[in-house]
Amino acid sequence: AKAKMIRAQQAQSQTQQYRPVAVPEGSNQIITGRRLQHLLSEISPTETLDPQAEELLIDFAEDFVENVVQFACEVARSRSSDTLEVKDLHMHLDRNWNIRLPGYGNLEDVGSASSAATRTSTNENHLHRREAVKKRKLGK
């Protein structure tokens, strides 16, 4: 998964500037405790981070990134590509986490217009079914 993420970053660097995350040599961590402490000091200089909270945040960050990359790779495979692209990440983050990537447009711009139309008609169908169920319950 890391190799695909690196390829995605390399492909993105050709079209846009990005700021890579510095990972200490020989470490598999996405974020370090020292970096978390630095982030906390930027937000609130008087606060400290409990070691257990630090460990929990590191685990959460690693799980989150692994989940996003894994799902985005599945999205890339579904479009018969072996390259993870921003649109794959964007789709997963938007639909599953409600996270928008600034500067990358709307999801409909990234995906096809037909997928947006399918979602709309599916929603409408679902609403019609719910209304029919409500009417049947009231009628009994």
Short mmCIF file of C-alpha atoms in Angstrom, two decimals:
data_model
loop_
_atom_site.label_atom_id
_atom_site.label_comp_id
_atom_site.label_asym_id
_atom_site.label_seq_id
_atom_site.Cartn_x
_atom_site.Cartn_y
_atom_site.Cartn_z
CA ALA A 1 0.00 0.00 0.00
CA LYS A 2 2.89 2.35 0.74
CA ALA A 3 4.34 1.82 -2.74
CA LYS A 4 1.03 2.80 -4.32
CA MET A 5 0.82 5.85 -2.07
CA ILE A 6 4.33 6.88 -3.10
CA ARG A 7 3.38 6.46 -6.77
CA ALA A 8 0.31 8.60 -6.15
CA GLN A 9 2.46 11.30 -4.60
CA GLN A 10 4.92 11.16 -7.49
CA ALA A 11 2.09 11.45 -10.02
CA GLN A 12 0.59 14.32 -8.09
CA SER A 13 3.93 16.13 -7.93
CA GLN A 14 3.92 16.32 -11.70
CA THR A 15 0.68 18.30 -11.68
CA GLN A 16 0.69 20.03 -8.28
CA GLN A 17 3.03 20.94 -5.47
CA TYR A 18 2.57 18.92 -2.30
CA ARG A 19 4.24 18.83 1.08
CA PRO A 20 5.35 15.28 1.90
CA VAL A 21 5.15 14.06 5.48
CA ALA A 22 8.60 13.52 6.96
CA VAL A 23 8.87 10.05 8.46
CA PRO A 24 11.94 9.30 10.60
CA GLU A 25 14.43 6.92 9.00
CA GLY A 26 13.65 3.29 9.85
CA SER A 27 10.23 4.16 11.29
CA ASN A 28 6.89 2.90 10.02
CA GLN A 29 4.91 5.51 11.95
CA ILE A 30 2.72 7.96 10.08
CA ILE A 31 3.15 10.53 12.86
CA THR A 32 5.47 10.58 15.84
CA GLY A 33 4.83 11.54 19.42
CA ARG A 34 7.18 14.47 19.00
CA ARG A 35 5.16 15.74 16.04
CA LEU A 36 1.92 15.39 18.02
CA GLN A 37 3.47 17.40 20.86
CA HIS A 38 4.48 20.07 18.35
CA LEU A 39 0.96 20.21 16.88
CA LEU A 40 -0.54 20.51 20.35
CA SER A 41 1.85 23.32 21.28
CA GLU A 42 0.80 25.22 18.13
CA ILE A 43 -2.87 24.89 19.10
CA SER A 44 -2.53 25.39 22.83
CA PRO A 45 0.97 26.12 24.20
CA THR A 46 -0.05 25.47 27.82
CA GLU A 47 -1.50 21.97 27.25
CA THR A 48 0.41 18.70 27.46
CA LEU A 49 -0.36 15.33 25.94
CA ASP A 50 -0.78 12.30 28.18
CA PRO A 51 1.36 9.34 26.99
CA GLN A 52 -1.72 7.13 26.65
CA ALA A 53 -3.54 9.80 24.64
CA GLU A 54 -0.45 10.19 22.45
CA GLU A 55 -0.35 6.45 21.80
CA LEU A 56 -4.08 6.41 21.02
CA LEU A 57 -3.74 9.29 18.54
CA ILE A 58 -0.78 7.63 16.82
CA ASP A 59 -2.72 4.35 16.51
CA PHE A 60 -5.77 6.21 15.21
CA ALA A 61 -3.71 8.10 12.61
CA GLU A 62 -2.07 4.90 11.40
CA ASP A 63 -5.40 3.05 11.19
CA PHE A 64 -7.05 5.98 9.42
CA VAL A 65 -4.33 6.32 6.78
CA GLU A 66 -4.20 2.56 6.22
CA ASN A 67 -8.00 2.44 5.80
CA VAL A 68 -8.07 5.37 3.39
CA VAL A 69 -5.21 4.04 1.26
CA GLN A 70 -6.63 0.51 1.19
CA PHE A 71 -10.10 1.65 0.13
CA ALA A 72 -8.71 4.14 -2.39
CA CYS A 73 -6.63 1.34 -3.91
CA GLU A 74 -9.83 -0.67 -4.34
CA VAL A 75 -11.40 2.33 -6.07
CA ALA A 76 -8.37 2.56 -8.38
CA ARG A 77 -8.59 -1.17 -9.14
CA SER A 78 -12.29 -0.83 -9.91
CA ARG A 79 -11.41 1.61 -12.67
CA SER A 80 -8.75 -0.86 -13.90
CA SER A 81 -5.80 1.23 -12.82
CA ASP A 82 -2.68 0.27 -10.92
CA THR A 83 -2.04 3.91 -9.96
CA LEU A 84 -3.64 5.50 -6.93
CA GLU A 85 -4.82 8.97 -7.89
CA VAL A 86 -6.14 11.91 -5.91
CA LYS A 87 -9.63 11.23 -7.23
CA ASP A 88 -9.54 7.79 -5.59
CA LEU A 89 -8.62 9.27 -2.23
CA HIS A 90 -11.09 12.08 -2.72
CA MET A 91 -13.96 9.69 -3.40
CA HIS A 92 -13.30 7.63 -0.27
CA LEU A 93 -12.72 10.62 2.02
CA ASP A 94 -15.80 12.43 0.76
CA ARG A 95 -18.24 9.53 0.78
CA ASN A 96 -17.08 7.61 3.84
CA TRP A 97 -15.63 10.30 6.09
CA ASN A 98 -17.36 13.46 4.83
CA ILE A 99 -13.94 15.06 4.34
CA ARG A 100 -13.57 17.44 1.39
CA LEU A 101 -10.17 18.01 -0.18
CA PRO A 102 -9.76 21.75 -0.74
CA GLY A 103 -8.57 22.64 -4.20
CA TYR A 104 -9.77 19.43 -5.84
CA GLY A 105 -13.30 20.47 -6.78
CA ASN A 106 -16.53 18.64 -6.13
CA LEU A 107 -16.72 14.89 -6.09
CA GLU A 108 -19.03 15.05 -9.11
CA ASP A 109 -16.23 16.84 -10.98
CA VAL A 110 -13.87 14.01 -10.06
CA GLY A 111 -16.31 11.18 -10.74
CA SER A 112 -18.60 10.78 -13.66
CA ALA A 113 -21.84 12.64 -14.05
CA SER A 114 -23.66 9.33 -14.40
CA SER A 115 -22.60 8.25 -10.90
CA ALA A 116 -24.13 11.44 -9.47
CA ALA A 117 -27.33 10.77 -11.41
CA THR A 118 -27.42 7.20 -10.11
CA ARG A 119 -27.05 8.40 -6.53
CA THR A 120 -29.88 10.90 -6.99
CA SER A 121 -32.27 8.38 -8.54
CA THR A 122 -31.36 5.82 -5.87
CA ASN A 123 -32.13 8.36 -3.17
CA GLU A 124 -35.47 9.17 -4.79
CA ASN A 125 -36.34 5.48 -5.08
CA HIS A 126 -35.47 4.97 -1.43
CA LEU A 127 -37.66 7.91 -0.38
CA HIS A 128 -40.60 6.52 -2.40
CA ARG A 129 -40.22 3.12 -0.73
CA ARG A 130 -40.12 4.73 2.72
CA GLU A 131 -43.28 6.69 1.97
CA ALA A 132 -45.04 3.53 0.78
CA VAL A 133 -44.06 1.73 3.99
CA LYS A 134 -45.35 4.64 6.11
CA LYS A 135 -48.68 4.64 4.24
CA ARG A 136 -49.07 0.89 4.75
CA LYS A 137 -48.38 1.23 8.48
CA LEU A 138 -50.91 4.06 8.83
CA GLY A 139 -53.50 2.14 6.81
CA LYS A 140 -53.43 -0.88 9.15
#
